[in-house]
Each structure stands twice: as C-alpha cells, then as structure tokens.
Coordinates of N, CA and C in Angstrom, one line a residue:
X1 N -19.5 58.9 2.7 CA -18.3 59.6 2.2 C -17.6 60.2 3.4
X2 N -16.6 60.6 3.4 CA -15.4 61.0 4.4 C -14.6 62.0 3.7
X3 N -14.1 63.3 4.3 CA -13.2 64.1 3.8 C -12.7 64.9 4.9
X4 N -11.5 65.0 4.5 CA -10.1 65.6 5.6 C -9.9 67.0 5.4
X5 N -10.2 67.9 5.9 CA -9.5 69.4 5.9 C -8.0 69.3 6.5
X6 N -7.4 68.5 7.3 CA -6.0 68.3 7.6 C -5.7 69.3 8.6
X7 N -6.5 70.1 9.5 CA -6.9 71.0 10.8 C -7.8 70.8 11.1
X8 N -8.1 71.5 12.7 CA -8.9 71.7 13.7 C -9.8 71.9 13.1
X9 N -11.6 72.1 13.5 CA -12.5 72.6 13.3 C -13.1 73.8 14.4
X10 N -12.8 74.9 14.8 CA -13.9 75.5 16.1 C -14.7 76.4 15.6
X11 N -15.2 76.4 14.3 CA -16.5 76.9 14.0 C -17.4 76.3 13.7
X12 N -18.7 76.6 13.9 CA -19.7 75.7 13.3 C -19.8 75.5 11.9
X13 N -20.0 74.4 11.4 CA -20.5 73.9 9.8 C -21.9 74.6 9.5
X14 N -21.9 74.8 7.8 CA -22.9 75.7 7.5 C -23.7 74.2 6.6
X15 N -25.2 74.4 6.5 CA -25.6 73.7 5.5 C -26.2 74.6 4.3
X16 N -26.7 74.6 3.8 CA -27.0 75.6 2.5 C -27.0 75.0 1.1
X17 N -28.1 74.8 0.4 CA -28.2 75.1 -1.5 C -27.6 73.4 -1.0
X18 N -28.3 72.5 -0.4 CA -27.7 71.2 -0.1 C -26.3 70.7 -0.3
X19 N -25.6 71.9 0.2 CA -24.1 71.8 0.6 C -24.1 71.8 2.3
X20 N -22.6 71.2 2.5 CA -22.2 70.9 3.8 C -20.7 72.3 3.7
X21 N -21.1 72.7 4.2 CA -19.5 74.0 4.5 C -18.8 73.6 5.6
X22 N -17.5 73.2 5.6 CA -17.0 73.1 6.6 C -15.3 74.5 6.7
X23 N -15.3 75.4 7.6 CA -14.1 76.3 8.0 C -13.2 76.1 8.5
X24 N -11.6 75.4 8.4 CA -10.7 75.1 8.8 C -9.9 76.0 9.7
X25 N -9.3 75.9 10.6 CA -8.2 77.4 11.1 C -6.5 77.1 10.4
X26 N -6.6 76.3 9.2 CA -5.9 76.7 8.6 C -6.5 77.1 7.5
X27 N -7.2 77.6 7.2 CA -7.8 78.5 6.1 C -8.3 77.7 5.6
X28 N -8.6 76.6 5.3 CA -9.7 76.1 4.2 C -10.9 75.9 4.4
X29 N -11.9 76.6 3.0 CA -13.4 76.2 3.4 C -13.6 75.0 2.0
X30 N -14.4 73.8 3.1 CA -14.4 73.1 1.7 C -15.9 73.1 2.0
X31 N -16.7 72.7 0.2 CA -18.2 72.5 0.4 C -18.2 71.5 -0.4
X32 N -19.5 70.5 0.5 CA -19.7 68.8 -0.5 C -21.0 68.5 -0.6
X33 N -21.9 68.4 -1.6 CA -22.6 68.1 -1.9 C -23.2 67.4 -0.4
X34 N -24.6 66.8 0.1 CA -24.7 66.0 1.3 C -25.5 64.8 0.5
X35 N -25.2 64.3 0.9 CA -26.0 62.6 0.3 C -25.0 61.9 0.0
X36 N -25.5 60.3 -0.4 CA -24.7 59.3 -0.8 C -23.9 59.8 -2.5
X37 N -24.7 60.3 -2.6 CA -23.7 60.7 -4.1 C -23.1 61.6 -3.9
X38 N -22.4 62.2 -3.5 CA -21.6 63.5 -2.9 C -21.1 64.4 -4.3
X39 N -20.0 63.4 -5.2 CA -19.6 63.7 -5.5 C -17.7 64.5 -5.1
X40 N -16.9 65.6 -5.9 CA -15.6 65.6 -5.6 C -16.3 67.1 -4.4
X41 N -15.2 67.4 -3.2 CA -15.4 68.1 -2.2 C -14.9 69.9 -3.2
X42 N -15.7 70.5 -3.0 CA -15.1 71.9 -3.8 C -14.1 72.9 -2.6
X43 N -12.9 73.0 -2.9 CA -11.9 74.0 -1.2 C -11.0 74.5 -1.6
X44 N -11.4 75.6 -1.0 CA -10.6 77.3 -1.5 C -9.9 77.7 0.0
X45 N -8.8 77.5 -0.4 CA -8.1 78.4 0.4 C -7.6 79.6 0.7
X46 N -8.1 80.2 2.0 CA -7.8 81.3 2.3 C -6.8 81.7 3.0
X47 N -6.3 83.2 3.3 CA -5.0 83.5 4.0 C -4.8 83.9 5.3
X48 N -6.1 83.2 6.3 CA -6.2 83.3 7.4 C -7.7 82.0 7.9
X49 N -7.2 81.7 9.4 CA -7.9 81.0 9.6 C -9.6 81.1 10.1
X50 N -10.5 80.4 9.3 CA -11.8 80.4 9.5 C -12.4 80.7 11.0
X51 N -12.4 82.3 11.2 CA -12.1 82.5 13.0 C -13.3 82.6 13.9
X52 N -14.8 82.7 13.1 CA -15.9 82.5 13.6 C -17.0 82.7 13.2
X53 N -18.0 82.2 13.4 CA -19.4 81.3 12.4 C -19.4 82.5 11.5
X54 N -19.7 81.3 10.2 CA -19.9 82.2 8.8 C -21.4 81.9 8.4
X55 N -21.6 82.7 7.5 CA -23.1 82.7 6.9 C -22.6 82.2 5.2
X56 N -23.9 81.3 4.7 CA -24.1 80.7 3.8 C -25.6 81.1 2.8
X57 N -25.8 81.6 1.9 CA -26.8 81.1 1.0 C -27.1 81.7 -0.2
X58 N -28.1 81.5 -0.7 CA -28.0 81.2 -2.2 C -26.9 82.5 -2.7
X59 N -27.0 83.8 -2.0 CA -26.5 84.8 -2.6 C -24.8 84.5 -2.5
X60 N -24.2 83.8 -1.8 CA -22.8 83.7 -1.4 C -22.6 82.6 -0.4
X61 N -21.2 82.8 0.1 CA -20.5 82.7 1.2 C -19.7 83.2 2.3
X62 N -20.2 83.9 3.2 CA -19.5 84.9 3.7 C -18.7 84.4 4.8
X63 N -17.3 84.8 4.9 CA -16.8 84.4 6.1 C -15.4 85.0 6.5
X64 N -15.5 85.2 8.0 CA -14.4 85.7 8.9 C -13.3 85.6 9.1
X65 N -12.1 85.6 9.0 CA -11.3 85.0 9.0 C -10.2 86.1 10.1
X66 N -9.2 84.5 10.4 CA -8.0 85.7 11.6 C -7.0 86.1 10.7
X67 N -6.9 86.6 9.8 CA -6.0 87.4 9.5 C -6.8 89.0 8.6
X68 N -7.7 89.6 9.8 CA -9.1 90.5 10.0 C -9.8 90.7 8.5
X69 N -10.0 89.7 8.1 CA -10.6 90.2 6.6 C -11.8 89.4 6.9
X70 N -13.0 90.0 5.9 CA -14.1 89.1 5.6 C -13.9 89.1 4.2
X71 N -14.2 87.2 3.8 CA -13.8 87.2 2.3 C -15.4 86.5 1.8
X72 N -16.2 87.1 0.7 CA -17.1 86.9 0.0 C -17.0 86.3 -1.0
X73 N -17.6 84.6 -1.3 CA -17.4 83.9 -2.5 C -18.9 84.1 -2.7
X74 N -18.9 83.1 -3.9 CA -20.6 82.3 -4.7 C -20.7 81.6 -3.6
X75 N -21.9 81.0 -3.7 CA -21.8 79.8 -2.8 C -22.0 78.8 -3.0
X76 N -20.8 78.3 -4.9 CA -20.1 77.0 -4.5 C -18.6 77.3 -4.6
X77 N -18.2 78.4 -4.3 CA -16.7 79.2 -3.5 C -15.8 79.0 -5.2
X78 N -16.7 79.2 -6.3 CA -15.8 79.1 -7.8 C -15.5 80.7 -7.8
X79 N -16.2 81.7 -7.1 CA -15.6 82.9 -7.7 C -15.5 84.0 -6.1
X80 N -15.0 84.8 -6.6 CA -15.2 86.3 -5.2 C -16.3 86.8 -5.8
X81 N -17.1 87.2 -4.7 CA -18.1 88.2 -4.4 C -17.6 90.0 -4.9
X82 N -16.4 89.9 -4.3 CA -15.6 91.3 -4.1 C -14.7 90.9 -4.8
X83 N -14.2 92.6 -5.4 CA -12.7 92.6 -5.8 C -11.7 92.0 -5.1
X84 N -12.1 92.2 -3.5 CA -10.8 92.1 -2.2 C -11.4 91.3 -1.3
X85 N -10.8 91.3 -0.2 CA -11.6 91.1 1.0 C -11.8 92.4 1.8
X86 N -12.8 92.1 2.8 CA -13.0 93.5 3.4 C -12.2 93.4 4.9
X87 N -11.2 94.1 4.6 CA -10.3 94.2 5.7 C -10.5 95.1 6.9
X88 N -10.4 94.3 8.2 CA -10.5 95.8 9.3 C -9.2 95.5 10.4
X89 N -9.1 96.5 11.4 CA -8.0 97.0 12.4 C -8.3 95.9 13.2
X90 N -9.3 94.8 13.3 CA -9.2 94.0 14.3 C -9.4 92.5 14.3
X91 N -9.2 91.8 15.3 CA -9.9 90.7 14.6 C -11.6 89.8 14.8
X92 N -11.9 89.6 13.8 CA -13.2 89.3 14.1 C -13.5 87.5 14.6
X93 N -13.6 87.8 15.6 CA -14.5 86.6 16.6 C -15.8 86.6 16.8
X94 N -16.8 87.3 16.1 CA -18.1 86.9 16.3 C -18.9 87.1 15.2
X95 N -19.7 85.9 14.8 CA -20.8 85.6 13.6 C -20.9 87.0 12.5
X96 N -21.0 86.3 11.4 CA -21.0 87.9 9.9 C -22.7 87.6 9.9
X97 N -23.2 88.9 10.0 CA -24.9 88.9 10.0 C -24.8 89.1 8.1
X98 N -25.7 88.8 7.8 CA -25.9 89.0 6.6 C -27.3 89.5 6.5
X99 N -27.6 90.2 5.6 CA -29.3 90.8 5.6 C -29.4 91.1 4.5
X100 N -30.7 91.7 3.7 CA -30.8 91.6 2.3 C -29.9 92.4 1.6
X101 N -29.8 93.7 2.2 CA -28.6 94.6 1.4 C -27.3 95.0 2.0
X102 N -26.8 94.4 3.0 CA -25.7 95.0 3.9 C -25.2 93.6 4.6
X103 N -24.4 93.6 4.7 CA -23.0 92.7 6.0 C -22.4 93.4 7.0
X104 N -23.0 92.9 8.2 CA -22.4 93.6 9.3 C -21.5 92.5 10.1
X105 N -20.2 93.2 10.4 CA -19.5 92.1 10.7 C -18.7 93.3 12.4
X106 N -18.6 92.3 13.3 CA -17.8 93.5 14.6 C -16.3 92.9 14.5
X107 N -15.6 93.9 14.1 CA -14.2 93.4 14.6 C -13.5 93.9 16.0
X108 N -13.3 93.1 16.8 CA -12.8 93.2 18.6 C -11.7 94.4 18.1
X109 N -11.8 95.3 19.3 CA -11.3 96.3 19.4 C -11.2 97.4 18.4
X110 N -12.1 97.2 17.0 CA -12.4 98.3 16.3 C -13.3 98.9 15.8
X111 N -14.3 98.1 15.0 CA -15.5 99.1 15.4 C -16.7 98.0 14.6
X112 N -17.9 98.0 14.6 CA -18.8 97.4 13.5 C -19.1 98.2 12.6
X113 N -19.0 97.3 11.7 CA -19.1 97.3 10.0 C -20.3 96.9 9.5
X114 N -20.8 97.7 9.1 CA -22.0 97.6 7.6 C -21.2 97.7 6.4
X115 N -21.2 96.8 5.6 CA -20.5 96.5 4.5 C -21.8 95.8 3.5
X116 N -21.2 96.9 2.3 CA -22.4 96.6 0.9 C -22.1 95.6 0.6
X117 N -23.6 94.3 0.1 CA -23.3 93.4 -0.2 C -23.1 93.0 -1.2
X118 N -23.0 93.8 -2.2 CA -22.8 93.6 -4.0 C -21.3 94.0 -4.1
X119 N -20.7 95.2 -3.1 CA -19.0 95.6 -3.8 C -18.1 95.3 -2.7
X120 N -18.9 95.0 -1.7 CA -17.6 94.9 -0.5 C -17.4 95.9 0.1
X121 N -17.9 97.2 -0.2 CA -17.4 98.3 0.6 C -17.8 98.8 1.4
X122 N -17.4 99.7 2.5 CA -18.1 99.8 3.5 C -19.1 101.1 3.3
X123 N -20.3 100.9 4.4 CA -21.4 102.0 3.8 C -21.2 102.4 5.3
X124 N -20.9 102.2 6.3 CA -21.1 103.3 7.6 C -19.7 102.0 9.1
X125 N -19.9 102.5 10.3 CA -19.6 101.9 10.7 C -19.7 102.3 12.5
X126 N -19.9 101.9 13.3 CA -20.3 102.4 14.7 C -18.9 101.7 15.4
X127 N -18.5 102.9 16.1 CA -17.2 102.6 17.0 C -17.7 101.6 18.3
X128 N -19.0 101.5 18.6 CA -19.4 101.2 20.0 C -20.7 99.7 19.8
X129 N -20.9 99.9 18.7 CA -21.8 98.8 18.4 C -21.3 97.5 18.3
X130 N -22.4 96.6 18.8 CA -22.2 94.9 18.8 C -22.5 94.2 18.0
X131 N -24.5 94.3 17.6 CA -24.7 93.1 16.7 C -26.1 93.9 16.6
X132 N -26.3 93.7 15.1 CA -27.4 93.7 14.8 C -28.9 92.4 15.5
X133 N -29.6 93.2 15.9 CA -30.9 92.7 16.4 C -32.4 93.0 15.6
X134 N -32.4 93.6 14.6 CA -33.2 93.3 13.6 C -33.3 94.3 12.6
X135 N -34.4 94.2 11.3 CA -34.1 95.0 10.9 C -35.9 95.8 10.2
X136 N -35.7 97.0 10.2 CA -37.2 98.0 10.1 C -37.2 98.7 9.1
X137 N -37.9 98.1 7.7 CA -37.8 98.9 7.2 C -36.1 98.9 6.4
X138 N -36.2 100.5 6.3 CA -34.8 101.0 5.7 C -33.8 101.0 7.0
X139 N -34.1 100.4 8.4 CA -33.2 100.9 9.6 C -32.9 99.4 9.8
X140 N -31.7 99.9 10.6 CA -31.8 98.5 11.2 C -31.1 98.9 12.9
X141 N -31.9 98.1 13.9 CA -31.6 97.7 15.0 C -30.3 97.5 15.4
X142 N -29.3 98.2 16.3 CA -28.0 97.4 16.6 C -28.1 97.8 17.9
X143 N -27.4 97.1 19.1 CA -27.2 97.0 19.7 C -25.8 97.2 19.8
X144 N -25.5 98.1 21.4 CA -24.4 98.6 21.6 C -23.3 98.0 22.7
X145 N -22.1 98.6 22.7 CA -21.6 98.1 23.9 C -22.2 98.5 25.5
X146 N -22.6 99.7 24.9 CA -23.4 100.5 26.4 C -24.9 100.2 26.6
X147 N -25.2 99.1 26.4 CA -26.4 99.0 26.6 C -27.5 99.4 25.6
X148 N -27.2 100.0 24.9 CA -28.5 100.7 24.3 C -28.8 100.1 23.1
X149 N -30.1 100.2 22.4 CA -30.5 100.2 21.0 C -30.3 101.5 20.3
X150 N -29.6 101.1 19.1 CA -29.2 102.4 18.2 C -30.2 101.7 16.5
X151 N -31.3 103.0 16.8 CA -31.9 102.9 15.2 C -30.8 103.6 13.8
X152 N -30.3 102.8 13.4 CA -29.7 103.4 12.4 C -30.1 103.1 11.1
X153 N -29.9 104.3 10.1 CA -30.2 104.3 8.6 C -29.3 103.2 8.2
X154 N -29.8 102.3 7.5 CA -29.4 100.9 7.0 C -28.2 101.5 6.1
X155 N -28.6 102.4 5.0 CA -28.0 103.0 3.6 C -26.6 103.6 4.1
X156 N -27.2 104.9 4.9 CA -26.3 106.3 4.9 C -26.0 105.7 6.7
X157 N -26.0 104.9 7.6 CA -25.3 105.1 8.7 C -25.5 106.3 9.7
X158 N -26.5 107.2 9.6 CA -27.3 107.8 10.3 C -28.0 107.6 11.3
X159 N -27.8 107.7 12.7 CA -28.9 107.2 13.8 C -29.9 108.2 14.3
X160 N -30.7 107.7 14.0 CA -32.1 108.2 14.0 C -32.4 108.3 15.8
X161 N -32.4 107.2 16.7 CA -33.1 107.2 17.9 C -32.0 106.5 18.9
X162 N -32.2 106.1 20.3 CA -31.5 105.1 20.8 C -32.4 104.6 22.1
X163 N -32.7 103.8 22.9 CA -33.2 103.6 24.1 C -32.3 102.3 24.5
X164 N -32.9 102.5 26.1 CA -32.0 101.7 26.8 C -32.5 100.5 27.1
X165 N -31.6 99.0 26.6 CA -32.0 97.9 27.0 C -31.7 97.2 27.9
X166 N -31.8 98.2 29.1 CA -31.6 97.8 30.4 C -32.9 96.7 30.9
X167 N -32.1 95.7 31.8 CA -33.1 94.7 32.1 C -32.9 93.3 31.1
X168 N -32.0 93.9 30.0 CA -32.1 92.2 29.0 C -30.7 92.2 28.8
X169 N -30.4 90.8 29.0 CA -29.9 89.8 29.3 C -28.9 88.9 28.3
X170 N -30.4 88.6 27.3 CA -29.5 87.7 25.9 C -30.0 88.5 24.8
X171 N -29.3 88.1 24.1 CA -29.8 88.7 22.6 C -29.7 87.8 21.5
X172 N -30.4 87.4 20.8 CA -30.3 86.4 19.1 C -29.8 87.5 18.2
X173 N -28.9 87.5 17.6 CA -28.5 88.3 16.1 C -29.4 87.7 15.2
X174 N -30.1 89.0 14.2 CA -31.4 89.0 13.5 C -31.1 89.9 12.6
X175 N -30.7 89.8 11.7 CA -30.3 91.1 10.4 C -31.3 90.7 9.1
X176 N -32.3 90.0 9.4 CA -33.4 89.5 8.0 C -34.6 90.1 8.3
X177 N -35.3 90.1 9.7 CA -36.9 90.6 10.0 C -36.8 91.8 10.8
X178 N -37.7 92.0 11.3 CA -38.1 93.4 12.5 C -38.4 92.6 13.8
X179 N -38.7 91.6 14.2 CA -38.6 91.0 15.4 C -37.5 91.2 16.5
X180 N -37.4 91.6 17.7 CA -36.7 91.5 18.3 C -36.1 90.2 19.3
X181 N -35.4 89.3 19.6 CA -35.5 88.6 20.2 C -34.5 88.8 21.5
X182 N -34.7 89.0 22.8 CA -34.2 89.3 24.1 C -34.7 88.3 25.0

C-alpha cells in the first residue's frame, strides 16, 4: 500500500498498537494500520505543523506542533485527549516525553512543562530546564540548561536536590524508568 500526506516529512514516524504514524508540516497526522491488509489511512488535521518527534501508545498520541501547542488524541486520533491543546509562549522543537502520569514538553525560549496526562493541564514548570532523564519514584530527574540535575516532585513541582553534571556530554530522554543514561 502507498499513501500521500501531500507535504514534507522532518519528523520521525511513530510505530505503535501496529500503526504506522506519520506527522506532516502541514499539519496532518495520518495512522495506517502496517501489513498487506492496511485497510483506509485514519488523518486529522491540525492547526500547525508536526514540528518535532511525537510519542505514541496505547494511552494516546501526543504531539508538537509549530503553532506552540501540544495536541493529545486516542491513539487511533478519533477523539482529544484534552478539552484543548496545551498551549505555550514558545515553540517546541524537541521530543514530548511522556511517562506514566505527566508530559513534559520544552518550549524554546520559555520554559519546560510538566503537563497532566488525563486534563491537559499544567502541574509545574522550570524556566531553566531541558529534558527529563529519568524518573524515581514520585521525582523525576531533569536536566537543566546550566548543567545540573534538578530532583523535582513529579506532582507538586517542588525541587528537592540538584548536582552537577559536569563531565557528561550526551544524554537519552527517559521519563518511564530511574536509569540514567549519559
């Protein structure tokens, strides 16, 4: 089978719940069954373009878009997750972590977002933070613009500790286990 989104592609395709996701930068996400039997392609269009890697699975579809919203479907995109989308001051260029109870998404030049994953709304947010690097417990790991690890309360957005990750280099975004990867 073959199907057209009718734009570019510069995000990666998601697989998931044996769907193929594909994110257009003209806003369309379409999902198609994968095998010889495919079946019709399911695509919802959104009001900005698919602006950088989204997360997929059984609980939804989450994804970024340039007109600064993150928009939450099912994940076979028939309904919203949320009332809205979750809108921020910036635009988001890098991967929506997703973890059991929270979505953290960074939008360039304004701040990272922990955002509930049942209403959409935001539960905390770090002016200075990058990406979540794992998660402990009720805390989760984020990594900052200044170098450091910030233990913060997953719930209430409280930071508990911080140390410096001076000396590393790379980092994997990890918002599901307590492993660190550097």
């Amino acid at each position: 089978w073959t199907e057209s989104i009718l734009d570019s592609v510069t995000v990666p395709m998601e697989y998931a719940n044996s769907m193929v996701y594909v994110g257009s930068n003209n806003g369309t996400i379409l999902a198609v069954r994968g095998g010889r039997t495919a079946g019709d392609p399911i695509k919802k269009k959104l009001s900005g373009a698919v602006s950088a890697p989204f997360h997929v699975d059984t609980r939804g579809c989450f994804l970024p878009c340039g007109n600064d919203s993150l928009y939450a479907f099912t994940s076979d995109l028939t309904q919203r997750l949320w009332d809205q989308p979750f809108n921020t001051r910036g635009p988001l260029r890098t991967a929506v972590q997703v973890g059991e109870k929270t979505v953290f998404q960074l939008a360039a030049g304004d701040k990272f977002y922990a955002i509930n994953l049942v209403d959409g709304k935001e539960r905390w947010s770090l002016p200075h933070g990058v990406q979540v690097l794992a998660v402990n417990g009720s805390d989760v790991l984020v990594r900052d613009s200044a170098g450091k690890l910030q233990q913060v309360d997953e719930v209430l957005g409280a930071t508990k500790a911080s140390v410096s990750l001076h000396g590393l280099d790379f980092f994997i975004g990890n918002a599901t286990d307590s492993t660190i990867y550097a």
